[in-house]
Short mmCIF file of C-alpha atoms and ligand atoms in Angstrom, two decimals:
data_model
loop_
_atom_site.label_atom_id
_atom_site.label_comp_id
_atom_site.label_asym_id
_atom_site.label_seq_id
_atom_site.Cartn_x
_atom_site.Cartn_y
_atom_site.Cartn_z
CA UNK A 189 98.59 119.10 107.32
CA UNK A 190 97.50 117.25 104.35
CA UNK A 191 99.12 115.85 101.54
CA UNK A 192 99.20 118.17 98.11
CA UNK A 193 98.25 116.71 95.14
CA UNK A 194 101.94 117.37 93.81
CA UNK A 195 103.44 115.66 96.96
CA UNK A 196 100.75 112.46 96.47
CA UNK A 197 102.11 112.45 92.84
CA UNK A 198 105.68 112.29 93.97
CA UNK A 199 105.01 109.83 96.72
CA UNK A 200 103.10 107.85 93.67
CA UNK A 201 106.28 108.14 91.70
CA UNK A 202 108.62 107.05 94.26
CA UNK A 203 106.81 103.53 95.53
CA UNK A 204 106.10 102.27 92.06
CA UNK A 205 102.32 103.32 91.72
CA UNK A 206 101.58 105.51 88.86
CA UNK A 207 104.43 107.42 86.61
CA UNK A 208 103.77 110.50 84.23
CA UNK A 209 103.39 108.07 80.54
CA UNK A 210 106.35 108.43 78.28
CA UNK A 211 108.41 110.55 81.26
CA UNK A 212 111.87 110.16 78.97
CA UNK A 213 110.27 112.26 75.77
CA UNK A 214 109.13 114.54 78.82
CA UNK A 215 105.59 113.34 78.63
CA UNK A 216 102.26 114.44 78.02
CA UNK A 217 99.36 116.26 80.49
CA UNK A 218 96.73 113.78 80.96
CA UNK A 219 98.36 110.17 80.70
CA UNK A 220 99.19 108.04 83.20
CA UNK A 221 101.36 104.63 83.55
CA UNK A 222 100.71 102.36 86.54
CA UNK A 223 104.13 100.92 87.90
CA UNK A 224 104.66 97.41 89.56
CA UNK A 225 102.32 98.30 92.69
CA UNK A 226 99.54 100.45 91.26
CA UNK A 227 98.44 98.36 88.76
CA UNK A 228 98.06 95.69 91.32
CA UNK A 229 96.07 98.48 93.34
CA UNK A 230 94.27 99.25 90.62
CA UNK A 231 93.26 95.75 89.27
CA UNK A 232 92.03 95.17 92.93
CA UNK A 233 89.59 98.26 92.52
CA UNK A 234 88.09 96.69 89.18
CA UNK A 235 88.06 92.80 90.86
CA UNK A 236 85.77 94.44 93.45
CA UNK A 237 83.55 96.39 91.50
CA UNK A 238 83.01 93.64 89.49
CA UNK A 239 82.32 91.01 92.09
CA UNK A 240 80.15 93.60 93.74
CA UNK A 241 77.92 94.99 90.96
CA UNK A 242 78.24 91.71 88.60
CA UNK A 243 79.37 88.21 90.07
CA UNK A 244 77.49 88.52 93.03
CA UNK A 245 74.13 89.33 91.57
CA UNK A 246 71.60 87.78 89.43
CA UNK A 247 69.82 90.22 87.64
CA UNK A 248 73.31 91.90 86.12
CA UNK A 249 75.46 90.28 83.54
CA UNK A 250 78.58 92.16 82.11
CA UNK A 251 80.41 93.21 78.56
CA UNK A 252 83.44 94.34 77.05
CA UNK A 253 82.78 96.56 74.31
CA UNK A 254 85.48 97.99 71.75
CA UNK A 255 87.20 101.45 72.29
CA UNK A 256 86.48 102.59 68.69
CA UNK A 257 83.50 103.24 67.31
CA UNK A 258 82.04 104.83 63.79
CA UNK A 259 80.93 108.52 63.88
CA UNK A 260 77.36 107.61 63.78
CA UNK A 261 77.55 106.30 67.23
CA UNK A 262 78.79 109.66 68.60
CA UNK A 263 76.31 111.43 66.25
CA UNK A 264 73.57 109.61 67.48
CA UNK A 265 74.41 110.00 71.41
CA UNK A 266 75.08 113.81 71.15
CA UNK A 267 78.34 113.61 72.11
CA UNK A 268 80.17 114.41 68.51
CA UNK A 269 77.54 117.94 68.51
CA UNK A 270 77.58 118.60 72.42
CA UNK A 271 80.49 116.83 74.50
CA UNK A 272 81.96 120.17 75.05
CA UNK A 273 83.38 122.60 77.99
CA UNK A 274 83.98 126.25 78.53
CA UNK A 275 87.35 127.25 77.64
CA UNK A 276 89.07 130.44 77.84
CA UNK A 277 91.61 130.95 75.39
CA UNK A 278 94.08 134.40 75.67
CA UNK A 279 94.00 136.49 72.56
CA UNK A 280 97.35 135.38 71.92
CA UNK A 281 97.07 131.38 72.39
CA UNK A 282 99.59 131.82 75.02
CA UNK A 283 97.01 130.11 77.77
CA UNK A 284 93.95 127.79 77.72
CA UNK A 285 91.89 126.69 80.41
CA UNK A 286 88.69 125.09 81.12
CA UNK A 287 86.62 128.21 82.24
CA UNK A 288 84.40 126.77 85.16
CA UNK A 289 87.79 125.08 86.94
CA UNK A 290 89.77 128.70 86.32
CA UNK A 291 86.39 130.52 87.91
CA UNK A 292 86.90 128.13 90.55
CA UNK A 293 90.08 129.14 91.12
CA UNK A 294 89.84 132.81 91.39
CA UNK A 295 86.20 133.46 92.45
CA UNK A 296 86.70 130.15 95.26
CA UNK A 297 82.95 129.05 94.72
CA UNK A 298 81.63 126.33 92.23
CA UNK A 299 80.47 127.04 88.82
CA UNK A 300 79.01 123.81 87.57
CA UNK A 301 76.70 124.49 84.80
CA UNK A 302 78.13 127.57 84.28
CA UNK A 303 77.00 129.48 81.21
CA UNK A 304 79.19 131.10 77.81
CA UNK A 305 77.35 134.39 78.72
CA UNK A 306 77.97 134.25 82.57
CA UNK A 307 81.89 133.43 82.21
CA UNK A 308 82.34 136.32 79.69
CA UNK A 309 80.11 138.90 82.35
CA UNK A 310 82.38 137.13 85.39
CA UNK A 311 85.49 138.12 82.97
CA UNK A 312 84.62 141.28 82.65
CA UNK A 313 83.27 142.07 85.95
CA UNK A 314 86.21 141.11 88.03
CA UNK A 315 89.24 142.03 85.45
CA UNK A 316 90.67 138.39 84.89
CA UNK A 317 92.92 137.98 83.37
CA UNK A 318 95.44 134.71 82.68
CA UNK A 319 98.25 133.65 84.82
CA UNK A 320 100.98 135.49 82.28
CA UNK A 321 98.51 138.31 82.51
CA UNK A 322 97.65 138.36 78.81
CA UNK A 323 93.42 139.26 78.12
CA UNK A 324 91.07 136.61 77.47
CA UNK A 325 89.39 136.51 74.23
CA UNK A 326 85.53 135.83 74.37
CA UNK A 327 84.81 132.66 76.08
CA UNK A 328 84.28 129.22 73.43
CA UNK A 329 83.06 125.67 73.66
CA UNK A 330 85.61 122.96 73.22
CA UNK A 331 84.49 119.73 72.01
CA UNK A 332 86.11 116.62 74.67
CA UNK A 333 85.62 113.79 71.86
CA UNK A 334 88.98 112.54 70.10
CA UNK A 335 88.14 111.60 66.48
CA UNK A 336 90.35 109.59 64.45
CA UNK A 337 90.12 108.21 61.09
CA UNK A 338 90.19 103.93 60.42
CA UNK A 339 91.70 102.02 57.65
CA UNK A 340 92.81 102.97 54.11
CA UNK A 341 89.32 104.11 53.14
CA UNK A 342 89.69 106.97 56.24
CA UNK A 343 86.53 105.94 57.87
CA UNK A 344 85.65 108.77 60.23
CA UNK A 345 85.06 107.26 64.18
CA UNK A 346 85.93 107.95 67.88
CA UNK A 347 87.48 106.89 70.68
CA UNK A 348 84.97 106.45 73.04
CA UNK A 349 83.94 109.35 75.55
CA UNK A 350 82.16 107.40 77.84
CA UNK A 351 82.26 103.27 78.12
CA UNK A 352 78.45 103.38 78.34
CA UNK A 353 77.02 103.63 74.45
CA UNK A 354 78.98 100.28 74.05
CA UNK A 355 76.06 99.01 76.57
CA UNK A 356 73.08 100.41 74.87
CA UNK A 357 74.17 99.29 71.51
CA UNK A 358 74.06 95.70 72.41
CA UNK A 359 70.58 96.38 74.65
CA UNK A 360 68.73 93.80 72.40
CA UNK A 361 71.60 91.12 72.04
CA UNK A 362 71.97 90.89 75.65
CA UNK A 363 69.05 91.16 76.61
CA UNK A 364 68.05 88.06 74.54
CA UNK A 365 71.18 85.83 75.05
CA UNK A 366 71.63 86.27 78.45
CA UNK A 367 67.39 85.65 78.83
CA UNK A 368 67.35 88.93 81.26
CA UNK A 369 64.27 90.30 82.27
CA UNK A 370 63.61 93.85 83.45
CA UNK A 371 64.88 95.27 85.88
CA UNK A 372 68.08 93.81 85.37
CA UNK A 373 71.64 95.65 84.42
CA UNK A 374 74.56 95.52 82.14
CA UNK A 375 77.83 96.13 83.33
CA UNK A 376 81.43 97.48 81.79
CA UNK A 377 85.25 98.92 82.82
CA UNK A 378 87.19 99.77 80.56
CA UNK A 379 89.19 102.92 78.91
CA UNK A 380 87.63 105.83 78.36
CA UNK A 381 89.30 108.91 76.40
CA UNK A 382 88.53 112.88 76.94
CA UNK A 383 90.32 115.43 75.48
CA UNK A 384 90.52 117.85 78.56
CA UNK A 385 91.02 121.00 78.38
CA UNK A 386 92.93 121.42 81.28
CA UNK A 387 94.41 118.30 82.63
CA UNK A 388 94.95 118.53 86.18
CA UNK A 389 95.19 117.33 89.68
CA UNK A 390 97.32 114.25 88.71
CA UNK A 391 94.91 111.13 88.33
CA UNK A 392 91.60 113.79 88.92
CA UNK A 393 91.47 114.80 85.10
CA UNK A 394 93.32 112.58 82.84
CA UNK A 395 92.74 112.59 79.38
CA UNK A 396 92.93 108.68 78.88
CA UNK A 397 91.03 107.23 81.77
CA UNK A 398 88.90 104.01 83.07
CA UNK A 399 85.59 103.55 83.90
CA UNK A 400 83.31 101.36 85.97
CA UNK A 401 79.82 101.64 84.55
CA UNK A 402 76.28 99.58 85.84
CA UNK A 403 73.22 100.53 83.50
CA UNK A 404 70.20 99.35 85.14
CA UNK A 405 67.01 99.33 82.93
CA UNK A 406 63.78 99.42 84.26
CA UNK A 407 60.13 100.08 83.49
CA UNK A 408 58.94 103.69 83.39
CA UNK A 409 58.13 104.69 86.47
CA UNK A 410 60.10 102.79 88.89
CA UNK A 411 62.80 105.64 88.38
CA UNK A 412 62.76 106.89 92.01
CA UNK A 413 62.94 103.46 93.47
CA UNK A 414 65.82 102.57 91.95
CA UNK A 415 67.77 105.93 91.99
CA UNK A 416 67.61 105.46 95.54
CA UNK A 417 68.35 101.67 95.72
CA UNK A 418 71.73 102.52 93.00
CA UNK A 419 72.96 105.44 95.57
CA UNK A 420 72.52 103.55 98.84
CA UNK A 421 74.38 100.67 97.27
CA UNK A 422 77.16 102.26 95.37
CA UNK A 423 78.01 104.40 98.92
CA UNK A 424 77.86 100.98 101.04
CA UNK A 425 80.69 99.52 98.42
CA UNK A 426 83.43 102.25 99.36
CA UNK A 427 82.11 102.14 102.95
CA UNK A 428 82.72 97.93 102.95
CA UNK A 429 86.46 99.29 101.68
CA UNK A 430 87.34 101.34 104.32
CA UNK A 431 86.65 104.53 103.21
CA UNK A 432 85.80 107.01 105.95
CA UNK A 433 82.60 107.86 105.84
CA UNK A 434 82.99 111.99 107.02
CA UNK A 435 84.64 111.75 103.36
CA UNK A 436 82.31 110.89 101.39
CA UNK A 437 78.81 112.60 100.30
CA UNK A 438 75.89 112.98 98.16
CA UNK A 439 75.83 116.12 95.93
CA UNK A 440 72.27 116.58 93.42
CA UNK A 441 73.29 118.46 90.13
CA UNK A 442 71.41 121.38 89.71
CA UNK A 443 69.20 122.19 86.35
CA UNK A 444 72.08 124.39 84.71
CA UNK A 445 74.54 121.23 85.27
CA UNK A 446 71.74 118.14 84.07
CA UNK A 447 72.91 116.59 81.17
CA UNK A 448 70.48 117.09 78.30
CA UNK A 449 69.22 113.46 78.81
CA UNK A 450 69.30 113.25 82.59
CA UNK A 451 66.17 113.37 84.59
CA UNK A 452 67.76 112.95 87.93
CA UNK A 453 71.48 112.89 88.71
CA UNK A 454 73.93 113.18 92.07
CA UNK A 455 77.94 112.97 92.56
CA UNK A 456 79.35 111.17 95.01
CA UNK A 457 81.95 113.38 96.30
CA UNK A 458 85.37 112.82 97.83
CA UNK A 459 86.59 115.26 100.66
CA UNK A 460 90.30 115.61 98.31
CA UNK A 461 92.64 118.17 99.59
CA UNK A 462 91.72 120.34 96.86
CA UNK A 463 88.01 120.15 97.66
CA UNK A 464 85.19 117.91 97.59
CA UNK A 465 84.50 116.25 94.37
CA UNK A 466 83.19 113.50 91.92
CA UNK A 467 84.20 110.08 92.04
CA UNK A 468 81.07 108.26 91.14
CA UNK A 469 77.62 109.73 89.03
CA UNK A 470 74.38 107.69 90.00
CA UNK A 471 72.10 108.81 87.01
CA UNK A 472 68.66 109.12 85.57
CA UNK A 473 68.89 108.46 82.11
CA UNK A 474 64.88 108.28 81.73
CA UNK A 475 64.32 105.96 77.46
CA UNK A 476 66.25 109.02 75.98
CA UNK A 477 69.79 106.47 75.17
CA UNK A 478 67.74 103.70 73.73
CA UNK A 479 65.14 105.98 71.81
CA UNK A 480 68.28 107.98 70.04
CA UNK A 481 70.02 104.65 69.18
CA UNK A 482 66.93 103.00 67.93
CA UNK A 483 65.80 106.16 65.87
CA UNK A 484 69.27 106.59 64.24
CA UNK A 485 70.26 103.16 63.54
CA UNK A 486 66.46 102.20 62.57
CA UNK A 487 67.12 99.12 64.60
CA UNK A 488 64.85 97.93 67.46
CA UNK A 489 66.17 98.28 70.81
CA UNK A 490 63.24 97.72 73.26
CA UNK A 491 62.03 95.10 75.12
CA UNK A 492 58.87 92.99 74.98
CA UNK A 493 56.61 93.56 78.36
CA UNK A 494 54.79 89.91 78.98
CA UNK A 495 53.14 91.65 81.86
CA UNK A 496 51.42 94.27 79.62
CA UNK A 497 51.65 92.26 76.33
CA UNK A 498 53.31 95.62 74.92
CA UNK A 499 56.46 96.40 73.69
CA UNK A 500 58.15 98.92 75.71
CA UNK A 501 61.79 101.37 75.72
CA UNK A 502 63.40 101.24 79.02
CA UNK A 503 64.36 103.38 81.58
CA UNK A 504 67.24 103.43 82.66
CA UNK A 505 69.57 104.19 85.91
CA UNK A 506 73.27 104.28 85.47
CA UNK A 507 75.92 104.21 87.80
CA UNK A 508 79.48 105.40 86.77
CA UNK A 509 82.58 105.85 88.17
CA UNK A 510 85.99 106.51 87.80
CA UNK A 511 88.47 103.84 88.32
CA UNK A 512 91.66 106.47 88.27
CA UNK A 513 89.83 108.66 90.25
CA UNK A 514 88.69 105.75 92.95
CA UNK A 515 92.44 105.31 93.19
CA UNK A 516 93.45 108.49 94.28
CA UNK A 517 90.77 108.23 97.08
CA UNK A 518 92.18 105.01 98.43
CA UNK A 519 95.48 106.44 98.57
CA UNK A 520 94.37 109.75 100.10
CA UNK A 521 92.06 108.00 102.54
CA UNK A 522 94.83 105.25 103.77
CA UNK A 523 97.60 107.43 103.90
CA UNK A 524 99.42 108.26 107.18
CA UNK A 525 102.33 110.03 107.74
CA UNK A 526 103.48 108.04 111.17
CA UNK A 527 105.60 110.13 112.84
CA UNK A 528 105.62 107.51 116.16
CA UNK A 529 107.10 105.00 113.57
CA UNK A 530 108.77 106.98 111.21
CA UNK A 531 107.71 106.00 108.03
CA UNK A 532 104.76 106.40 105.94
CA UNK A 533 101.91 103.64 106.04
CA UNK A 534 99.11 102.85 103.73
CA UNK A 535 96.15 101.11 105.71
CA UNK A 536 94.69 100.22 102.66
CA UNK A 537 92.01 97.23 102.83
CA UNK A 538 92.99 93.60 102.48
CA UNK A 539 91.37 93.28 99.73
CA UNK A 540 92.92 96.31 98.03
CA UNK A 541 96.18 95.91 98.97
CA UNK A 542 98.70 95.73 96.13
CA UNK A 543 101.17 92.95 98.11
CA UNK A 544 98.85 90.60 100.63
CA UNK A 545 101.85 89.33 101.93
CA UNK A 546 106.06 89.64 102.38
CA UNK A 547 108.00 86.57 103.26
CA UNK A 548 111.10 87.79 104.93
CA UNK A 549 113.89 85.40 106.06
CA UNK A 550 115.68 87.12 109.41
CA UNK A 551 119.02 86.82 108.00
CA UNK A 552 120.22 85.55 104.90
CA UNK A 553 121.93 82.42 106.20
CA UNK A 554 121.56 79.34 104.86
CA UNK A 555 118.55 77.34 105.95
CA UNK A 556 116.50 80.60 106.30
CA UNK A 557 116.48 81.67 102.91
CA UNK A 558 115.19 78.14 101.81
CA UNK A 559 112.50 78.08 104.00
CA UNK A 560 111.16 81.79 103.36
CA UNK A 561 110.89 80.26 99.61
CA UNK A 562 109.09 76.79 100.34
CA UNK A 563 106.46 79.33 102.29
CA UNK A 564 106.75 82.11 99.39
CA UNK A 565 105.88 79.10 96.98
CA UNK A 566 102.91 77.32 99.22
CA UNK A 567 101.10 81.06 99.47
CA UNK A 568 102.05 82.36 95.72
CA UNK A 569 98.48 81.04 94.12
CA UNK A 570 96.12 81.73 97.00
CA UNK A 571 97.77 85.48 97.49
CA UNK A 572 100.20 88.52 96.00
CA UNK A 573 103.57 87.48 98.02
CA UNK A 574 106.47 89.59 98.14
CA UNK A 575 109.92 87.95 99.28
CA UNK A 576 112.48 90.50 100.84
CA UNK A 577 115.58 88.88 102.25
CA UNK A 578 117.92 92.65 101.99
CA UNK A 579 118.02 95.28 104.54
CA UNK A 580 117.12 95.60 108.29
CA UNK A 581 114.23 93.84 109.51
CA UNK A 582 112.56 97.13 110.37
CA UNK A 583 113.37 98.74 106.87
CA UNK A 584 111.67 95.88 105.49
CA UNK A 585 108.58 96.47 107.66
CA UNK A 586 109.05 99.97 106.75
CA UNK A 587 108.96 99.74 103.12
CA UNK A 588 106.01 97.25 103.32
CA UNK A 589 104.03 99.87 105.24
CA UNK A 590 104.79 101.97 102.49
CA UNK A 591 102.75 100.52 99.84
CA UNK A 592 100.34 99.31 102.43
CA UNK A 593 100.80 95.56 102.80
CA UNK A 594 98.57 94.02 105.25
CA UNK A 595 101.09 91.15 106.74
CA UNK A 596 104.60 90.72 107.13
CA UNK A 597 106.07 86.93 107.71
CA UNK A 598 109.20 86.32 109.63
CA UNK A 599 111.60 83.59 109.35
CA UNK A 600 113.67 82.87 111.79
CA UNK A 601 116.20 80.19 113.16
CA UNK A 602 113.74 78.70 115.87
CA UNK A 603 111.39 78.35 112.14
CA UNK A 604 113.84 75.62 111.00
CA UNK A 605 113.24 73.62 113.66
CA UNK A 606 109.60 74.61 115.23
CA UNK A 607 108.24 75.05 112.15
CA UNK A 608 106.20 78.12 113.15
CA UNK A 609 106.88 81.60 112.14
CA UNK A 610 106.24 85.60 113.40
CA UNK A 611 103.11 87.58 111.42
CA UNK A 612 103.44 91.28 111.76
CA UNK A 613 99.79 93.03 112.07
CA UNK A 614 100.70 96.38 109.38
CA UNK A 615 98.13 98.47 111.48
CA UNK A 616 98.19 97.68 115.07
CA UNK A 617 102.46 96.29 114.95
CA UNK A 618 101.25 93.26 116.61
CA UNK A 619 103.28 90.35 116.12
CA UNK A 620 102.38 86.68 116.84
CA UNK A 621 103.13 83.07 116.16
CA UNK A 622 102.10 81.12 113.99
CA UNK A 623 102.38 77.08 112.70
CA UNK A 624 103.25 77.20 109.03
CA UNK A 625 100.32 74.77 108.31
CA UNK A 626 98.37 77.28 109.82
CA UNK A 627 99.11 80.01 108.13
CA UNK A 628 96.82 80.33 105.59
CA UNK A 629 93.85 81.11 107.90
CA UNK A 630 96.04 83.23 110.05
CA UNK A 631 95.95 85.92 107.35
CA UNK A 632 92.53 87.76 107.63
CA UNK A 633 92.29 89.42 103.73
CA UNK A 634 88.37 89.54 104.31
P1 ATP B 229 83.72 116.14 85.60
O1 ATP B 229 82.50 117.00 85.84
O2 ATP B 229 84.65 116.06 86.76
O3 ATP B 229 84.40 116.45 84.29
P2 ATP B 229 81.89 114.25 84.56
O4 ATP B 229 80.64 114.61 85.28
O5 ATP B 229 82.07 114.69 83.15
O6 ATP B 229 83.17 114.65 85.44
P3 ATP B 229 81.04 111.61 84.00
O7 ATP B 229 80.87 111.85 82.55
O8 ATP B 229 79.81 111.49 84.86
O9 ATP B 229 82.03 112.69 84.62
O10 ATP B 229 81.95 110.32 84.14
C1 ATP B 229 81.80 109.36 85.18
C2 ATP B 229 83.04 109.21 86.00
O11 ATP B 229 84.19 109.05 85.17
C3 ATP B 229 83.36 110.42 86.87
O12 ATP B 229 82.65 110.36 88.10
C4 ATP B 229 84.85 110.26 87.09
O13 ATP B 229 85.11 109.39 88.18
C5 ATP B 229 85.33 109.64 85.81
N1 ATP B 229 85.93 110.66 84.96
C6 ATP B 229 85.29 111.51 84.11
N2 ATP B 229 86.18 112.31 83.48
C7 ATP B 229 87.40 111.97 83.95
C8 ATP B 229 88.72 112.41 83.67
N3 ATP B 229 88.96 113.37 82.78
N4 ATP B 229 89.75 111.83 84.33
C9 ATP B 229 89.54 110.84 85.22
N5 ATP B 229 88.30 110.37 85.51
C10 ATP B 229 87.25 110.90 84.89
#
């Protein structure tokens, strides 16, 4: 059987991953902390985005934009007017929930792009009513967009929907300083803030969240080209991270669910317990983000053609995905319940795992416990080290399973004077020995 959301959020809890934020005031739906592991989890998830979609390519640079931004921003993008969902409200107040998810629920089909007339007929016609059975008052839009107000003077501005406008804003600067030349692509992660209506499925639907967003901008016309180049490689990343591939898919939006600005969009999906669903949009934003920006601000954001001596607006193909969301599906897709070994183990990738390596002495006896530091110390700034000198040996192992460390070191007496030492393989138990000089090259993080 597989693991419920509720258990994954315990089990989350319990190894130092992610806590409910501000747990002693008895928190808040929709905000997460990452504990001592799961911000090293999640920090690995960003590192390989990044080296993926920016380090390791020439034709995209990256930026770090700011969270806040003035009104106009929002105005201009359409979010401050039209960043909205469904909601169903009871007459009372009593209950609120984001109508497509509670169709979802009741009527077990999707209703993406779901319509304010077609939830009130879906009311009607099959007598829902909320969970405390109090009646539904006509179905309402709910704007997602959490304005605030900045300074003395109360300027009016938002947190940031989406990390994406940051990108298009600075189109021109970038494009100059960095000398880029279409196609090429900017590139951001960062926080990104929604105020959901219903909050759910742990780190699914938060209402503080991160993202990992690539806009590529192209000429017109290249759209389908590229669409298809952005999907094949954003599906080859997870598949380089271990991510089974019977897990993950391709799913096209249909009209009803198109953003007003996108041309072309598909979700790649996640086979979650609860159902398949969205990590990752690859999108067809067509000139309509540059045109907006350039027609409200009065500022030019295009780009000079040398091929076609003309000065052109971009197209532009985004990719954007969720970093919380990416770490639930490395957890879910790692985690095994060994029942032949007893514990739980996380076979995370290398290069995702939160602790590379633990250094445990045998025994805490003198000698050991100096030499498990002098190797602790010589592997501490080429990889995360963990040093464990309490408990069994195979509670140690145990607990390093756990949160999915890849090798375990063992120091023993026959170390002090052979000066070699035991790696334990986390996935296939193998153990063998290994020259401390050598041991660097021993561990396979690739
Ligand atoms: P959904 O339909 O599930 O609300 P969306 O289509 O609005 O998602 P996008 O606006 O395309 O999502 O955002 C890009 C990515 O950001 C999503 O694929 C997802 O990984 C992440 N994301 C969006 N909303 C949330 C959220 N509330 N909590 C966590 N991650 C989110």
């Amino acid at each position: 059987m597989s693991l419920s959301i509720e258990e994954m959020a315990s089990f989350c809890k319990r190894k130092g991953l992610v806590y409910n934020s501000a747990e002693i005031y008895g928190g808040m739906a929709g905000f997460f902390d990452y504990g001592p592991y799961g911000v090293e989890l999640k920090k690995n998830i960003l590192n390989e985005w990044w080296k993926y979609m920016v380090s390791s390519r020439q034709d995209i640079v990256g930026m770090d934009g700011a969270i806040i931004s003035p009104e106009a921003v929002w105005k201009a993008s359409g979010h401050a007017e039209n960043f909205s969902d469904l909601m169903l409200v009871t007459e009372d107040k009593s209950y609120e929930v984001r109508a497509d998810v509670f169709l979802e629920e009741q009527l077990k089909r999707s209703f993406d792009g779901v319509s304010a007339e077609e939830v009130n007929k879906l009311v009607e016609e099959h007598k829902l009513v909320a969970p405390n059975k109090k009646k539904f008052k006509k179905c309402e839009s709910f704007n997602l967009m959490f304005p605030l107000k900045v300074g003395a003077a109360g300027t009016a501005a938002y947190l940031r929907g989406e990390t994406t406008q940051m990108i298009y804003l600075n189109f021109s600067l970038i494009q100059n300083d960095a000398r880029m030349k279409l196609p090429f692509g900017i590139a951001q992660t960062g926080k990104a803030f929604r105020n959901e209506i219903s909050p759910r499925n742990f780190l699914f639907r938060c209402r503080e969240f991160e993202q990992m967003e690539m806009q590529f901008f192209i000429k017109h016309g290249d759209n389908k080209k590229w669409f298809k180049f952005w999907q094949a490689e954003r599906k080859a990343w997870y598949l380089s991270l271990g991510i089974k591939e019977k897990n993950l898919r391709y799913r096209a939006h249909n009209k009803d669910e198109l953003a007003h600005y996108a041309k072309q969009a598909e979700d790649i999906e996640y086979n979650f317990p609860f159902g398949w669903k969205e990590i990752e949009g690859v999108h067809d934003r067509g000139n309509w983000d540059l045109s907006t920006h350039m027609k409200h601000s009065k500022q030019k954001l295009d780009y000079y053609d040398e091929e076609t001596k003309e000065r052109i607006i971009p197209n532009i193909i985004e990719t954007s995905a969720g970093v919380d969301r990416n770490f639930l599906m490395f957890l879910y897709d790692a985690y095994d319940d060994d029942k032949e070994r007893g514990n739980i183990v996380l076979h995370l990738h290398p290069k995702l795992a939160p602790i590379k390596v633990a250094i445990l002495p045998l025994v805490k006896k003198v000698g050991l416990k100096e030499k498990a530091e002098e190797i602790f110390n010589s592997l501490k700034m080429n990889m995360v080290c963990f040093y464990d000198d309490s408990g069994s040996i195979g509670r140690r192992y145990a607990r390093m399973d756990e949160i999915g460390t890849p090798y375990c070191i063992t120091i023993d007496f026959e170390s002090l004077t052979d000066n070699s030492v035991t790696i334990r393989n986390r996935d296939s138990r193998e153990q063998k020995r290994v020259k401390i000089a050598d041991l660097v090259s021993a561990l396979d993080l690739s």
